[in-house]
Structure formats: structure tokens, C-alpha cells
GROMACS .gro file of C-alpha atoms in nm:
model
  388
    1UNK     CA    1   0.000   0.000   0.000
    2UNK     CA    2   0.165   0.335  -0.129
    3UNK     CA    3   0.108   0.628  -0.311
    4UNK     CA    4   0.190   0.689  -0.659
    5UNK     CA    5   0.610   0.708  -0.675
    6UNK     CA    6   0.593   0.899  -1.024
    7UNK     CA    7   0.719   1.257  -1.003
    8UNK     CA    8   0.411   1.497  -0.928
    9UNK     CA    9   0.218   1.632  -1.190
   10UNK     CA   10   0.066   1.961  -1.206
   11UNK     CA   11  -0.199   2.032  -1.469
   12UNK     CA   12  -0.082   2.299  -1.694
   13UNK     CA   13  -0.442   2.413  -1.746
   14UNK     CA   14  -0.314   2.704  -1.486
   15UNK     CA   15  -0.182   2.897  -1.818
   16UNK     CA   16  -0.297   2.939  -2.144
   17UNK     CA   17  -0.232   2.773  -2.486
   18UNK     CA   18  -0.461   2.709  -2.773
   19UNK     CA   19  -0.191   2.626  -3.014
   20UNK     CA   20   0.128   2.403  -2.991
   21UNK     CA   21   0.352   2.699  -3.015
   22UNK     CA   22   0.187   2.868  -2.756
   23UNK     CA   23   0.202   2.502  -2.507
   24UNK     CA   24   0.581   2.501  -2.572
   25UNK     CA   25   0.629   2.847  -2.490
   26UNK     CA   26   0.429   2.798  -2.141
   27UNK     CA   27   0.622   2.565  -2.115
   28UNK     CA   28   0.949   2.678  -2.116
   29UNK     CA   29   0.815   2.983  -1.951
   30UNK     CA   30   0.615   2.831  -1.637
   31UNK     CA   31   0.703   2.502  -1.580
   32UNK     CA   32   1.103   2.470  -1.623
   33UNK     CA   33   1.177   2.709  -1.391
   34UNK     CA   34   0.907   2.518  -1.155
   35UNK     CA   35   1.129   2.216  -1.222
   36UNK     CA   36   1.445   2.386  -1.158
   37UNK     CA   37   1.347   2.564  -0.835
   38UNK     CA   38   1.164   2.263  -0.753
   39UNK     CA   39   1.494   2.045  -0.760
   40UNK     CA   40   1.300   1.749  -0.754
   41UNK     CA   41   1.165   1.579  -1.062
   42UNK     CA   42   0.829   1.665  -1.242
   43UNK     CA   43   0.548   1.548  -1.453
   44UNK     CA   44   0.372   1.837  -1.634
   45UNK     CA   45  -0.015   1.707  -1.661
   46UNK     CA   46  -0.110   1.847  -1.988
   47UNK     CA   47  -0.466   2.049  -2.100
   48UNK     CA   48  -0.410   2.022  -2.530
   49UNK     CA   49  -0.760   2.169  -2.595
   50UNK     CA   50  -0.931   2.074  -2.881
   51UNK     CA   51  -0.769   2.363  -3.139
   52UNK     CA   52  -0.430   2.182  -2.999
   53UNK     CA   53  -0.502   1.841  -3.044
   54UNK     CA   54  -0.658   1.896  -3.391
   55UNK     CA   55  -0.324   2.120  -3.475
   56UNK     CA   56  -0.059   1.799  -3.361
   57UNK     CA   57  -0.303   1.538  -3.591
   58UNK     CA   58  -0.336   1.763  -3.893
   59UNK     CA   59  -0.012   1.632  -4.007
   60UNK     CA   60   0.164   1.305  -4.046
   61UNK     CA   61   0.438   1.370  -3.765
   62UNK     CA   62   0.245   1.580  -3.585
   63UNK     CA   63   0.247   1.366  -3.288
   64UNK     CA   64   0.606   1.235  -3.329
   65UNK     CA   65   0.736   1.583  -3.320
   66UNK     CA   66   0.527   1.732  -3.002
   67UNK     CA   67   0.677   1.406  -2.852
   68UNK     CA   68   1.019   1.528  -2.898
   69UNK     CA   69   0.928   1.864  -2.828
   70UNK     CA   70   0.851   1.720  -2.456
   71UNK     CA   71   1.182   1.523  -2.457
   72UNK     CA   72   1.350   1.769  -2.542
   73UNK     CA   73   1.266   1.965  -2.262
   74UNK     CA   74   1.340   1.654  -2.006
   75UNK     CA   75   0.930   1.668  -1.932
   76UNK     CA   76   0.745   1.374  -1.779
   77UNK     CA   77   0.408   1.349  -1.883
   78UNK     CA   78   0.162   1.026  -1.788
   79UNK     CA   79  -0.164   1.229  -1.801
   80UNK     CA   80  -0.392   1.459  -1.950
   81UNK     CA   81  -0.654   1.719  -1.834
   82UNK     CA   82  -0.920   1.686  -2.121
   83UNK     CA   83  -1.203   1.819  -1.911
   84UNK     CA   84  -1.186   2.185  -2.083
   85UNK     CA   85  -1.242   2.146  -2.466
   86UNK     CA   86  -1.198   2.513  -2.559
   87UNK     CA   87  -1.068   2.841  -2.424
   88UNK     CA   88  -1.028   2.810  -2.040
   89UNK     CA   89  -0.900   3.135  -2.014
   90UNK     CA   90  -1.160   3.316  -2.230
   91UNK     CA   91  -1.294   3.610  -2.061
   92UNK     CA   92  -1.643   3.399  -1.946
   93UNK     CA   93  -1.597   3.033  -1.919
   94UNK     CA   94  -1.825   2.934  -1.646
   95UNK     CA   95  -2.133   2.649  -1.769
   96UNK     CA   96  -1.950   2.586  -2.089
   97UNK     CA   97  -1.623   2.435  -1.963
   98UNK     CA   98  -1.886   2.171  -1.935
   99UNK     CA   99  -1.933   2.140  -2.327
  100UNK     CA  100  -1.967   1.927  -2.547
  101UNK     CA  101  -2.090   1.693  -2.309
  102UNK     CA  102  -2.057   1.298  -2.301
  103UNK     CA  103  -2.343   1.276  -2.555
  104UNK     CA  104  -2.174   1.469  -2.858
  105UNK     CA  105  -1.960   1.287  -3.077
  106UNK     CA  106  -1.707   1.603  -3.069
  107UNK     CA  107  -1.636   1.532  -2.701
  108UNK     CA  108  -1.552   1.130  -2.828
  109UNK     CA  109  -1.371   1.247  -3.100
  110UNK     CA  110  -1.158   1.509  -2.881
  111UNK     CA  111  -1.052   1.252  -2.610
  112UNK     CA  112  -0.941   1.018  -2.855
  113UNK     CA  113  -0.723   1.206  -3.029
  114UNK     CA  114  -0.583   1.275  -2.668
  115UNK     CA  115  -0.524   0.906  -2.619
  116UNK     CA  116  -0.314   0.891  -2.937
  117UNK     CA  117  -0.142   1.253  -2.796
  118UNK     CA  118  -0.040   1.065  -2.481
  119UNK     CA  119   0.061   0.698  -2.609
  120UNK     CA  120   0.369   0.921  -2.804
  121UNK     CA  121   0.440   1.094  -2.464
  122UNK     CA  122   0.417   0.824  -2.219
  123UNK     CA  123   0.790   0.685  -2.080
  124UNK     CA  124   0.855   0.310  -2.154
  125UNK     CA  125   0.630   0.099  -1.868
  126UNK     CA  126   0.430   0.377  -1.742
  127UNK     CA  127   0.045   0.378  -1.761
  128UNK     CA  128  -0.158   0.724  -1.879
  129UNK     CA  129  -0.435   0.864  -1.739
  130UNK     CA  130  -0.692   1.142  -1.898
  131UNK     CA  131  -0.972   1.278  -1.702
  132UNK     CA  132  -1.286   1.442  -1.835
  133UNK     CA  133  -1.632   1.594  -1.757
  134UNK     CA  134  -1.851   1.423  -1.554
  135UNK     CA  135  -2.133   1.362  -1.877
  136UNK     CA  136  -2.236   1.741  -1.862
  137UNK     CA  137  -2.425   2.008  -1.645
  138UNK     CA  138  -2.762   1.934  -1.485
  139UNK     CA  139  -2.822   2.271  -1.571
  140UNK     CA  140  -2.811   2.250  -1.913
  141UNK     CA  141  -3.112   2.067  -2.102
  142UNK     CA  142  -3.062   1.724  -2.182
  143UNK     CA  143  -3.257   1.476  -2.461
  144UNK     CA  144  -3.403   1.215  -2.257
  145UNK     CA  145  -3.174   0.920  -2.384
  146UNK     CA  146  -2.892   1.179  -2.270
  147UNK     CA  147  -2.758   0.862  -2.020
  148UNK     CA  148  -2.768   0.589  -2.262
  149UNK     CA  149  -2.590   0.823  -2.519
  150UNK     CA  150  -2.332   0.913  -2.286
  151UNK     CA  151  -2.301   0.510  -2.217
  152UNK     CA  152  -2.294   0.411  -2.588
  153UNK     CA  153  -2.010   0.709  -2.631
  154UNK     CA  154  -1.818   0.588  -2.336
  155UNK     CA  155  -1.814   0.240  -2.409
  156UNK     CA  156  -1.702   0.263  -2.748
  157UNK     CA  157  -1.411   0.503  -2.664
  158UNK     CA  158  -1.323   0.203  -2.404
  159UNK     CA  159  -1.277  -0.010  -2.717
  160UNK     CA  160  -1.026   0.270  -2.845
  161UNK     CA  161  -0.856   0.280  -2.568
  162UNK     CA  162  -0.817  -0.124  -2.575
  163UNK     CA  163  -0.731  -0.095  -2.931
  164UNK     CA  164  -0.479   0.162  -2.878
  165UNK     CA  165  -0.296  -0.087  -2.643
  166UNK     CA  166  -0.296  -0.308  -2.889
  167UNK     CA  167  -0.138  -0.091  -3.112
  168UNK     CA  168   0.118   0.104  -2.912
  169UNK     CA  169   0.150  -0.105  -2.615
  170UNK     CA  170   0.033   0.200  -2.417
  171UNK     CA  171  -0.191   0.158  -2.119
  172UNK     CA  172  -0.457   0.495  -2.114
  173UNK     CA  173  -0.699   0.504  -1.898
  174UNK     CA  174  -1.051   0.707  -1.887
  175UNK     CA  175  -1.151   0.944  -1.537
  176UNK     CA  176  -1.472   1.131  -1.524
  177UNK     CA  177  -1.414   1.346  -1.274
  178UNK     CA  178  -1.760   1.427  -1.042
  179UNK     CA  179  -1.784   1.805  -1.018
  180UNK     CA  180  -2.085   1.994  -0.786
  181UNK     CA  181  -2.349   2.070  -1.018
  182UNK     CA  182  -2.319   1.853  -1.290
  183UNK     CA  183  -2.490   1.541  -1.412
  184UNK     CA  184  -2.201   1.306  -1.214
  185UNK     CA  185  -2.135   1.491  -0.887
  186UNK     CA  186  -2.239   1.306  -0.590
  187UNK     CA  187  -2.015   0.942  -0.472
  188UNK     CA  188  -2.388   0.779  -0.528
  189UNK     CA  189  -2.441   0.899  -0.826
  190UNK     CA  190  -2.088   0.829  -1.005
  191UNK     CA  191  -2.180   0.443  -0.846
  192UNK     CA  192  -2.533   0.416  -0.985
  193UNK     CA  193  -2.388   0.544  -1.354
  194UNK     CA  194  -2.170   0.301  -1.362
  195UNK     CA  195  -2.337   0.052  -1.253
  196UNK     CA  196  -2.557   0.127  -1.575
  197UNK     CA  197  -2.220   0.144  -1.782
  198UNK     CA  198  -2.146  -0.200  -1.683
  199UNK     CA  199  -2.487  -0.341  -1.729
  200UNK     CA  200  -2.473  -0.246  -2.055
  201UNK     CA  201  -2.133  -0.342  -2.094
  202UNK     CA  202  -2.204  -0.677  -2.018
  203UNK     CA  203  -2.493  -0.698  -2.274
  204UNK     CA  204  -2.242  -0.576  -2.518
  205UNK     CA  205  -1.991  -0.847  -2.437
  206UNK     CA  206  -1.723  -0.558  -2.361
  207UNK     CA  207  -1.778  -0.587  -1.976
  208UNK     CA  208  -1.334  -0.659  -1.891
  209UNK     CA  209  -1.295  -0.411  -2.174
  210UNK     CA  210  -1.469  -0.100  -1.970
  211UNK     CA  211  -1.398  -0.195  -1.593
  212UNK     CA  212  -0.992  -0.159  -1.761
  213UNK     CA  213  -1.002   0.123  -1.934
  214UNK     CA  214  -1.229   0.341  -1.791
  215UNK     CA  215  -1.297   0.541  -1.443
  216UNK     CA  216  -1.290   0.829  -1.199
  217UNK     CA  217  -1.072   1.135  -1.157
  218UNK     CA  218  -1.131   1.209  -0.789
  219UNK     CA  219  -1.070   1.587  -0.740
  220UNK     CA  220  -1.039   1.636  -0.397
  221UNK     CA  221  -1.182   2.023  -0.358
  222UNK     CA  222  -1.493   1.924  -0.537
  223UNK     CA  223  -1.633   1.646  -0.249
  224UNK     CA  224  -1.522   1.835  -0.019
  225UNK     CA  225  -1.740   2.099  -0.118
  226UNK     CA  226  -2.033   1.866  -0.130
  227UNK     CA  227  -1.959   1.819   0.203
  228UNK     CA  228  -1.890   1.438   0.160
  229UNK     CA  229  -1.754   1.196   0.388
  230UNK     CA  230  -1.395   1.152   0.181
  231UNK     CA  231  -1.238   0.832   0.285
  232UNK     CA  232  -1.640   0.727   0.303
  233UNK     CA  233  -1.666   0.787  -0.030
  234UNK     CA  234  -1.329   0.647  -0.152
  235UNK     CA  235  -1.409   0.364   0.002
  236UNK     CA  236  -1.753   0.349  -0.172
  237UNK     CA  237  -1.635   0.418  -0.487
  238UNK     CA  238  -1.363   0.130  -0.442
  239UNK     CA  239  -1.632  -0.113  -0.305
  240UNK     CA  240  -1.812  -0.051  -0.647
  241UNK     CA  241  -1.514  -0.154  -0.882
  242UNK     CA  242  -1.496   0.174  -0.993
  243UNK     CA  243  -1.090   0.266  -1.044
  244UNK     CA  244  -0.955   0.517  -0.972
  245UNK     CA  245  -0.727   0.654  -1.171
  246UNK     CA  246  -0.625   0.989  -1.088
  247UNK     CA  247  -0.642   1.215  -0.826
  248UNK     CA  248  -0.667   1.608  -0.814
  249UNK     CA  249  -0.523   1.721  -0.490
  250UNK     CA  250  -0.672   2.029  -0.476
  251UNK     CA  251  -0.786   2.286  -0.168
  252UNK     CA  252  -1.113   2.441  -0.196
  253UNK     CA  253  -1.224   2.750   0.011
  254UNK     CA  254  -1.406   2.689   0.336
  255UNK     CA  255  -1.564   3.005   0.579
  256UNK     CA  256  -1.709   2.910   0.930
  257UNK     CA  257  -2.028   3.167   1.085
  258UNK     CA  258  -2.044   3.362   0.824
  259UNK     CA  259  -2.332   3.506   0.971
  260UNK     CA  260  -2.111   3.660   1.216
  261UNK     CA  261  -1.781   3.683   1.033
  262UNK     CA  262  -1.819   4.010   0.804
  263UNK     CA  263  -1.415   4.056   0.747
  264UNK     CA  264  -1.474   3.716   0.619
  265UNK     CA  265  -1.750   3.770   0.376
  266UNK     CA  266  -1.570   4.054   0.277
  267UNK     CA  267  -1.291   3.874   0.189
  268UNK     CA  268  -1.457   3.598   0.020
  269UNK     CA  269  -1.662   3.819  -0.217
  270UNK     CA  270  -1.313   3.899  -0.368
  271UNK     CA  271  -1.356   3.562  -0.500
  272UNK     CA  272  -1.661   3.609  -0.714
  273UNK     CA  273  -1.508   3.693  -0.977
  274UNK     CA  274  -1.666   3.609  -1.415
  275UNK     CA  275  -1.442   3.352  -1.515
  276UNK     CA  276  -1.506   3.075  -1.360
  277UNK     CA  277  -1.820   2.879  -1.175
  278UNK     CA  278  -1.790   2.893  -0.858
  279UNK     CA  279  -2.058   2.674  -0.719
  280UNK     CA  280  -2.129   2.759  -0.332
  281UNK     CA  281  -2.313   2.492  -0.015
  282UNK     CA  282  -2.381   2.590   0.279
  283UNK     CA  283  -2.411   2.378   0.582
  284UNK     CA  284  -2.676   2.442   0.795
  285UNK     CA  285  -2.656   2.431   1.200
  286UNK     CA  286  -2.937   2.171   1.140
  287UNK     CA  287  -2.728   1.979   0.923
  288UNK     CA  288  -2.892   2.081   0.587
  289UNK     CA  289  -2.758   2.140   0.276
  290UNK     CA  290  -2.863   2.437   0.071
  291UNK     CA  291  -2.685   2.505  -0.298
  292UNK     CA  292  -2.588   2.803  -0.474
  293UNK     CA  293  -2.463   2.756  -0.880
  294UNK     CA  294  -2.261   3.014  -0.833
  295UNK     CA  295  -2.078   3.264  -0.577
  296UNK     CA  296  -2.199   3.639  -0.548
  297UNK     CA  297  -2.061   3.908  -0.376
  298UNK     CA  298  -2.448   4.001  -0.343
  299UNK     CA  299  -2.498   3.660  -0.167
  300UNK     CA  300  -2.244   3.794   0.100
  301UNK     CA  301  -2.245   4.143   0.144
  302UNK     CA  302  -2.620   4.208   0.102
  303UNK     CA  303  -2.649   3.931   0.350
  304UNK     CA  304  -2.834   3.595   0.223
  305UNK     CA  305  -3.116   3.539   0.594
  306UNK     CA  306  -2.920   3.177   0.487
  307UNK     CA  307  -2.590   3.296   0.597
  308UNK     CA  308  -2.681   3.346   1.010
  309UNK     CA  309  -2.815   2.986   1.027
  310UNK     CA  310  -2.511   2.857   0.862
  311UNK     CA  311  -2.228   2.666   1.016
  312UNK     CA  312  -2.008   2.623   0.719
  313UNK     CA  313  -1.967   2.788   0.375
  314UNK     CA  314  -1.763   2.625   0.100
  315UNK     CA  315  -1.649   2.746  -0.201
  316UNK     CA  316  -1.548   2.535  -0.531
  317UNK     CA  317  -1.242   2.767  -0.555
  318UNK     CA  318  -0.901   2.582  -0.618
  319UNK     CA  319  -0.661   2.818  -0.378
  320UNK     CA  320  -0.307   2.669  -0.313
  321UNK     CA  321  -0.208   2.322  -0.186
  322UNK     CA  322  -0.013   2.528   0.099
  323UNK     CA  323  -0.319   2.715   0.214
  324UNK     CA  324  -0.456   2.592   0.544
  325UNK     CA  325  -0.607   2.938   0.600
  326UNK     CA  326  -0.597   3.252   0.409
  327UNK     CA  327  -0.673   3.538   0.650
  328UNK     CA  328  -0.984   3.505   0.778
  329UNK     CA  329  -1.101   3.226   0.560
  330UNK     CA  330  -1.031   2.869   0.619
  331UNK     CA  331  -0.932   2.586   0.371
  332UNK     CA  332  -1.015   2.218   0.340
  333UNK     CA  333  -0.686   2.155   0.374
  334UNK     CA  334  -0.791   1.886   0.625
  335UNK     CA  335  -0.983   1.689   0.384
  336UNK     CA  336  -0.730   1.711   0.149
  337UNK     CA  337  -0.496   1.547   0.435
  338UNK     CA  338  -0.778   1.253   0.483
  339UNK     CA  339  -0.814   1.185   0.095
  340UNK     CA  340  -0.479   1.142   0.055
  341UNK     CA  341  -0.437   0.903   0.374
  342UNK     CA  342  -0.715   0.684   0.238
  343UNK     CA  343  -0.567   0.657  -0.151
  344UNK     CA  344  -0.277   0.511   0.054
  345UNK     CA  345  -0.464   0.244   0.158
  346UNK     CA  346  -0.519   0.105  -0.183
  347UNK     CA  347  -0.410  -0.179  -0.381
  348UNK     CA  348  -0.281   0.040  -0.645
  349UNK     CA  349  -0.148   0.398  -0.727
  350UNK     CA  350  -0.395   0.671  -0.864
  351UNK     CA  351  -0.220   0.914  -1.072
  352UNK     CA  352  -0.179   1.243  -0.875
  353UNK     CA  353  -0.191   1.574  -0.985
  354UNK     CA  354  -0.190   1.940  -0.828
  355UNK     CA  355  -0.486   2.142  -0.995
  356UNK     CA  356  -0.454   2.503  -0.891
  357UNK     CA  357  -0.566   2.654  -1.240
  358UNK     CA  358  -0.715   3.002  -1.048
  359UNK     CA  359  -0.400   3.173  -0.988
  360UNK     CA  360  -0.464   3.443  -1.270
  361UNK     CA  361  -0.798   3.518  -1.071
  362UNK     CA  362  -0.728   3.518  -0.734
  363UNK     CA  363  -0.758   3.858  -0.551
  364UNK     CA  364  -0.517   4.059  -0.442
  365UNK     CA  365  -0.212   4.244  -0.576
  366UNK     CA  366   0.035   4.070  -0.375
  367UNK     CA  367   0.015   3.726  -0.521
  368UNK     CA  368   0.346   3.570  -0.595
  369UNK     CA  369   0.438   3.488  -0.935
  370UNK     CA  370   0.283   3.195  -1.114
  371UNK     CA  371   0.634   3.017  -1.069
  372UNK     CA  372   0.702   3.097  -0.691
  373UNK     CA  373   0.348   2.998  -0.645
  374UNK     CA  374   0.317   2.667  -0.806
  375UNK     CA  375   0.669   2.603  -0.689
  376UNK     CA  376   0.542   2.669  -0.314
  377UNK     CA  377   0.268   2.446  -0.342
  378UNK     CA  378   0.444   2.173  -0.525
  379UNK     CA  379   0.682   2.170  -0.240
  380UNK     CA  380   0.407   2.151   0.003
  381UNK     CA  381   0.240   1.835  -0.187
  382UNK     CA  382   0.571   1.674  -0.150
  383UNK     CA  383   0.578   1.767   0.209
  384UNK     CA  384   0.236   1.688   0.277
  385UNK     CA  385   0.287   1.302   0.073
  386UNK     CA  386   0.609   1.246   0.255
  387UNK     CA  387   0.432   1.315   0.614
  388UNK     CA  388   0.124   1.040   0.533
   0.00000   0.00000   0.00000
């Protein structure tokens, strides 16, 4: 029983690049000098949106040179962030990171050509991980075969995936990753989904086929903020055969009282900002759960009648790994600590992965760079893996 002994990845959604130009220069911008003040090795876990992908395949040796683009740079990579399609750093990405759902054929189409992206940039013996969307938002109108679609999609790209194996000798593996608000965010409801992805599996004859290749990305900030039990619900999910194949260790935003903490709602409406979704629960001092799509400093400083009744506030905002507390505000650093524990107690390694990708929006003007940042909370991972 042990955690993952790769070097750790960080996703490099944290800074732009819709071209392959543009990744390499990130690149050699952001995440050398990580590596270098690191002084330990590291694995950059690579977002190649869909202009990016199509760019490296719209030639013969498209993929062969990327590759030794990477090597070139003495880069590890064993996993990819295909969850945002298009431009995460567009001025308003909120809802429609979240498309094309699991039901379009350009979401299939996109994560495949990832899988052939990754089998040219995984090392010899190493196994590759990509997670993805969590079938789409509940927000968003769905047909009513939406499911079954999603299943038929998912099913078939497990069939890539196997073929790809066959072809390359590369092992890449499939996580949806559960997110607050969308079709797959609750433990329960990742179970029950698959549970209908292997029903139908098994009438398809493919059963072995999708329990290998396909699974969950288990981003810690995001159960947290659903106020789940999180070795509870690690353990669920592993009761369920569901694999897990990577995890996002990731730190979302907690406030306690709010009702009677005012610096702290002030301070926390800095962080509704038109980017990003921010969705927002509140725990009552009853226990209940109430749900807000997404953060407003209205919510806060025009007080929500909620907010006095409330014993918790959390926040789906990904602030640093090193962050137990951030003035006034607290973190769920803790549950980050516990999640982490329980992955330990598996029979096999998750990928894992930093995924701070708000450093551009955080408030403030005295924010660190973007490489004394992620260097800080890199070296905090470490620490915090090395203490478990």
C-alpha cells in the first residue's frame, strides 16, 4: 500500500495555450523554472484543448514531433486534463467548460485524439491517465436518452482505448471526474452510472474491456465541497469496482459563521469573480444542505437570511495546496490530508496531480508569481505526501 512514486504532476491548465507553439512556450516559460526551483523531478499534466489536439493530428508527424518537443525539454508526462475542450481562459468560461458533453460525438472524437497525444508521450512501462467531464451540467437541457448516449459514447471510446494498447503497447486510462453541479457529482451517483455502464457493458460483451479502461478522476476540492464523507466515499467508490485513476489534490475555500464573520464575507466576495463557476453549499446548523450555482458578492455582502443559520460555507475555488487558511477564511486543507491518507490504503497507485488553475484570478495584488506559487505548493504536496 503506497502512493503513486511517479514525479508529481501539475496540470498545466493554470496557463494558457490554444496552439502548440503557444504550449511550448508555457512551457518553457512556467514550468522549467518550476522544475528547476523545484529540484526534484516533475510530470507536467497536460490540458491540449481541442484547437491543440486537432493542430498535432493535422499532419503526419504531428504527434512524433510534439513528442520530442517534450523530450527535449526533459518533461514527464503520464496524463492529461481533457475536461476543458476550448478556451479556459476566455474572458467567461463558467457552464461551458462543461461542453460538449458525453453525448456529442465532438467530445468522443476530442478525447481520442488525446489518447493517441499521450501513447507518443508516455515513458517506456508507465500507464496514462486522462480525465474528463462528468457527462455534462444538470443545468443544461438534456434529450431524454442523454444517459444511454453518454453510455454508448463511453463504451465505445473504451474499445479505443483497448485498441490503442494493442497498437502502441500504451496503457490509457478514462476518469470522469464528479464536479458539484453537474450530471455526475455526488459518490452515489458516479456508483449508480456506472453501474448502468457496466450493465450495458455486459450486454455488449465488452464488460473486462470498460472496468480496464475506464474510471474516476477524484478531485479532492470538489467532495469536499459537497460536504462528503472523503475516505467514506473512496471507500464506496472502491467497493463498487470503480478505479480510480487519478487524483486532483486540490484545496477548496471553506468560511465558518459567516453570519457573524463580516471581514470574512468581505474577503470571500473577492472571490466572485466572471471567469469561472464557482458553485457555493452551505451547511446548515441543522445539518442541511442548501446550494448556490454560483458565488456572489451580493450573496455575501447584502447578506443571504441563509448565511446566520449557517455553520459552514464552501467554495469550489481551487486556492493553493499550501493554504490551510488565508486570513480570515479557512481551507479544506484537512480533507485534502484525509483523501490522501485513504488513496494510501489502496491496492494500487492513482495518478496524482496538483490542480490550482485560479491563480490568474485570485484577488489581491500581492500574489506571488505563477512560478514561486506553483513552486510553493508543489513543495508543500511533496511535504504533505512524505508526512502520510
Amino acid at each position: 500500500m503506497t502512493l503513486n512514486t511517479l514525479p508529481l504532476s501539475y496540470c498545466t491548465n493554470v496557463h494558457p495555450g490554444l496552439t502548440v507553439a503557444e504550449i511550448l512556450r508555457k512551457l518553457d516559460e512556467f514550468t522549467l523554472p518550476i522544475q528547476q526551483q523545484l529540484g526534484a523531478p516533475l510530470a507536467a499534466g497536460l490540458w491540449l484543448a481541442e484547437p491543440v489536439i486537432e493542430e498535432i493530428l493535422s499532419t503526419a508527424d504531428g504527434i512524433e514531433r510534439f513528442a520530442e518537443e517534450i523530450q527535449k525539454r526533459d518533461l514527464t508526462c503520464y496524463t492529461l486534463n481533457a475536461f476543458p475542450y476550448g478556451n479556459f481562459h476566455s474572458e467567461r468560461v463558467k457552464e461551458n467548460v462543461y461542453l460538449p458533453d458525453w453525448s456529442q460525438p465532438e467530445r468522443l472524437e476530442y478525447t481520442q485524439g488525446c489518447a493517441r497525444v499521450l501513447a507518443a508521450l508516455l515513458p517506456e512501462g508507465v500507464e496514462g491517465s486522462i480525465s474528463t467531464v462528468p457527462l455534462g451540467f444538470k443545468k443544461f437541457e438534456h434529450a431524454p436518452d442523454f444517459s444511454k448516449v453518454c453510455i454508448e459514447q463511453l463504451i465505445e471510446l473504451a474499445t479505443f482505448l483497448k485498441q490503442l494498447k494493442e497498437e502502441t503497447g500504451r496503457t490509457i486510462r478514462l476518469a470522469i471526474e464528479p464536479e458539484p453541479f453537474c450530471v455526475i457529482e455526488f459518490t452515489h451517483e458516479l456508483i449508480v452510472f456506472f453501474e448502468r455502464l457496466y450493465e450495458r457493458a455486459a450486454e455488449k460483451q465488452v464488460l473486462g474491456t470498460v472496468r480496464e479502461y475506464l474510471g474516476a478522476c477524484y478531485d479532492v476540492c470538489h467532495q469536499a465541497v459537497e460536504f462528503e464523507d472523503i475516505p467514506g466515499s473512496i471507500r464506496q467508490i472502491t467497493h463498487a469496482e470503480i478505479r480510480i485513476n487519478k487524483i486532483h489534490i486540490s484545496n477548496a475555500i471553506e468560511l465558518d459563521r459567516p453570519g457573524e464573520n463580516e471581514a470574512g464575507r468581505e474577503l470571500l466576495a473577492q472571490y466572485a469573480e466572471p471567469r469561472y463557476l464557482h458553485q457555493t453549499i452551505g451547511s446548515l446548523q441543522n445539518g442541511d444542505l442548501y446550494r448556490i450555482v454560483d458565488l456572489s458578492r451580493d450573496f455575501l455582502l447584502d447578506p443571504d437570511p441563509r448565511l446566520k443559520e449557517t455553520e459552514k460555507l464552501r467554495v469550489h475555488f481551487h486556492v493553493p495546496v499550501d493554504a490551510q487558511s488565508l486570513g480570515p477564511l479557512g481551507t479544506t486543507y484537512r480533507e485534502l490530508r484525509q483523501a490522501l491518507a485513504t488513496v494510501k490504503e489502496l491496492d494500487y497507485a492513482p495518478h496524482l496531480e496538483v490542480e490550482t488553475y485560479t491563480w490568474e484570478v485570485l484577488p489581491g495584488d500581492q500574489k506571488p508569481t505563477l512560478v514561486e506559487g506553483l513552486t510553493r505548493e508543489l513543495q508543500a504536496a511533496h511535504t504533505l505526501l512524505n508526512t502520510l
